[in-house]
Amino acid sequence: MTEWRKSTYSVNGTDCVEVGHGIGLRDSKAPAAHIALGTDAWSAFLAAAKADKLAR
C-alpha cells in the first residue's frame, strides 16, 4: 500500500495535491485516480515548481 503525503502548504488538508512515493500525484478530492510519474518526470516537475514556472 502506498503512503500518500499532502503538501505542508495545504491550508485545510482537503484541497491539495498528494504525492505517493514511486507512484505519482493525485488530487485529494479524487483519490481513486492518480497521474503516474517516473523519476525523470518527477525531477522535471520539482525543478519547474521551484523555479515558479508552473501555469497558474
mmCIF file of C-alpha atoms in Angstrom:
data_model
loop_
_atom_site.group_PDB
_atom_site.id
_atom_site.type_symbol
_atom_site.label_atom_id
_atom_site.label_comp_id
_atom_site.label_asym_id
_atom_site.label_seq_id
_atom_site.Cartn_x
_atom_site.Cartn_y
_atom_site.Cartn_z
ATOM 1 C CA MET A 1 0.000 0.000 0.000
ATOM 2 C CA THR A 2 1.296 3.433 -0.922
ATOM 3 C CA GLU A 3 1.508 6.169 1.650
ATOM 4 C CA TRP A 4 0.232 9.417 0.147
ATOM 5 C CA ARG A 5 1.620 12.665 1.545
ATOM 6 C CA LYS A 6 -0.030 16.080 1.425
ATOM 7 C CA SER A 7 1.818 19.313 0.928
ATOM 8 C CA THR A 8 2.708 21.238 4.058
ATOM 9 C CA TYR A 9 1.311 24.270 2.219
ATOM 10 C CA SER A 10 -2.178 22.743 2.253
ATOM 11 C CA VAL A 11 -4.263 25.025 4.463
ATOM 12 C CA ASN A 12 -7.273 22.864 5.254
ATOM 13 C CA GLY A 13 -5.924 19.442 4.273
ATOM 14 C CA THR A 14 -8.669 18.720 1.740
ATOM 15 C CA ASP A 15 -7.963 20.832 -1.354
ATOM 16 C CA CYS A 16 -4.458 19.773 -2.202
ATOM 17 C CA VAL A 17 -2.151 17.647 -4.256
ATOM 18 C CA GLU A 18 -0.822 14.451 -2.717
ATOM 19 C CA VAL A 19 2.374 12.613 -3.614
ATOM 20 C CA GLY A 20 2.785 8.847 -3.486
ATOM 21 C CA HIS A 21 6.401 7.687 -3.367
ATOM 22 C CA GLY A 22 7.154 5.752 -6.550
ATOM 23 C CA ILE A 23 3.596 6.253 -7.806
ATOM 24 C CA GLY A 24 2.862 9.845 -8.767
ATOM 25 C CA LEU A 25 0.419 12.636 -7.953
ATOM 26 C CA ARG A 26 -3.271 12.731 -7.136
ATOM 27 C CA ASP A 27 -5.935 15.244 -6.174
ATOM 28 C CA SER A 28 -7.106 14.805 -2.584
ATOM 29 C CA LYS A 29 -10.708 15.281 -3.778
ATOM 30 C CA ALA A 30 -10.400 12.371 -6.259
ATOM 31 C CA PRO A 31 -8.058 9.872 -4.574
ATOM 32 C CA ALA A 32 -9.065 6.891 -6.735
ATOM 33 C CA ALA A 33 -7.190 8.321 -9.742
ATOM 34 C CA HIS A 34 -3.584 9.436 -9.984
ATOM 35 C CA ILE A 35 -1.013 10.609 -12.512
ATOM 36 C CA ALA A 36 1.904 8.205 -12.745
ATOM 37 C CA LEU A 37 5.307 9.901 -12.868
ATOM 38 C CA GLY A 38 8.695 8.346 -13.459
ATOM 39 C CA THR A 39 11.870 9.613 -11.830
ATOM 40 C CA ASP A 40 12.794 11.954 -14.706
ATOM 41 C CA ALA A 41 9.298 13.445 -14.928
ATOM 42 C CA TRP A 42 9.176 13.940 -11.143
ATOM 43 C CA SER A 43 12.567 15.706 -11.189
ATOM 44 C CA ALA A 44 11.427 17.978 -14.022
ATOM 45 C CA PHE A 45 8.174 18.769 -12.179
ATOM 46 C CA LEU A 46 10.036 19.695 -8.980
ATOM 47 C CA ALA A 47 12.516 21.850 -10.887
ATOM 48 C CA ALA A 48 9.678 23.725 -12.626
ATOM 49 C CA ALA A 49 7.822 24.211 -9.332
ATOM 50 C CA LYS A 50 10.930 25.525 -7.567
ATOM 51 C CA ALA A 51 11.583 27.916 -10.459
ATOM 52 C CA ASP A 52 7.932 29.095 -10.312
ATOM 53 C CA LYS A 53 7.387 28.044 -13.934
ATOM 54 C CA LEU A 54 4.104 26.145 -13.493
ATOM 55 C CA ALA A 55 0.916 27.547 -15.031
ATOM 56 C CA ARG A 56 -1.443 29.233 -12.624
#
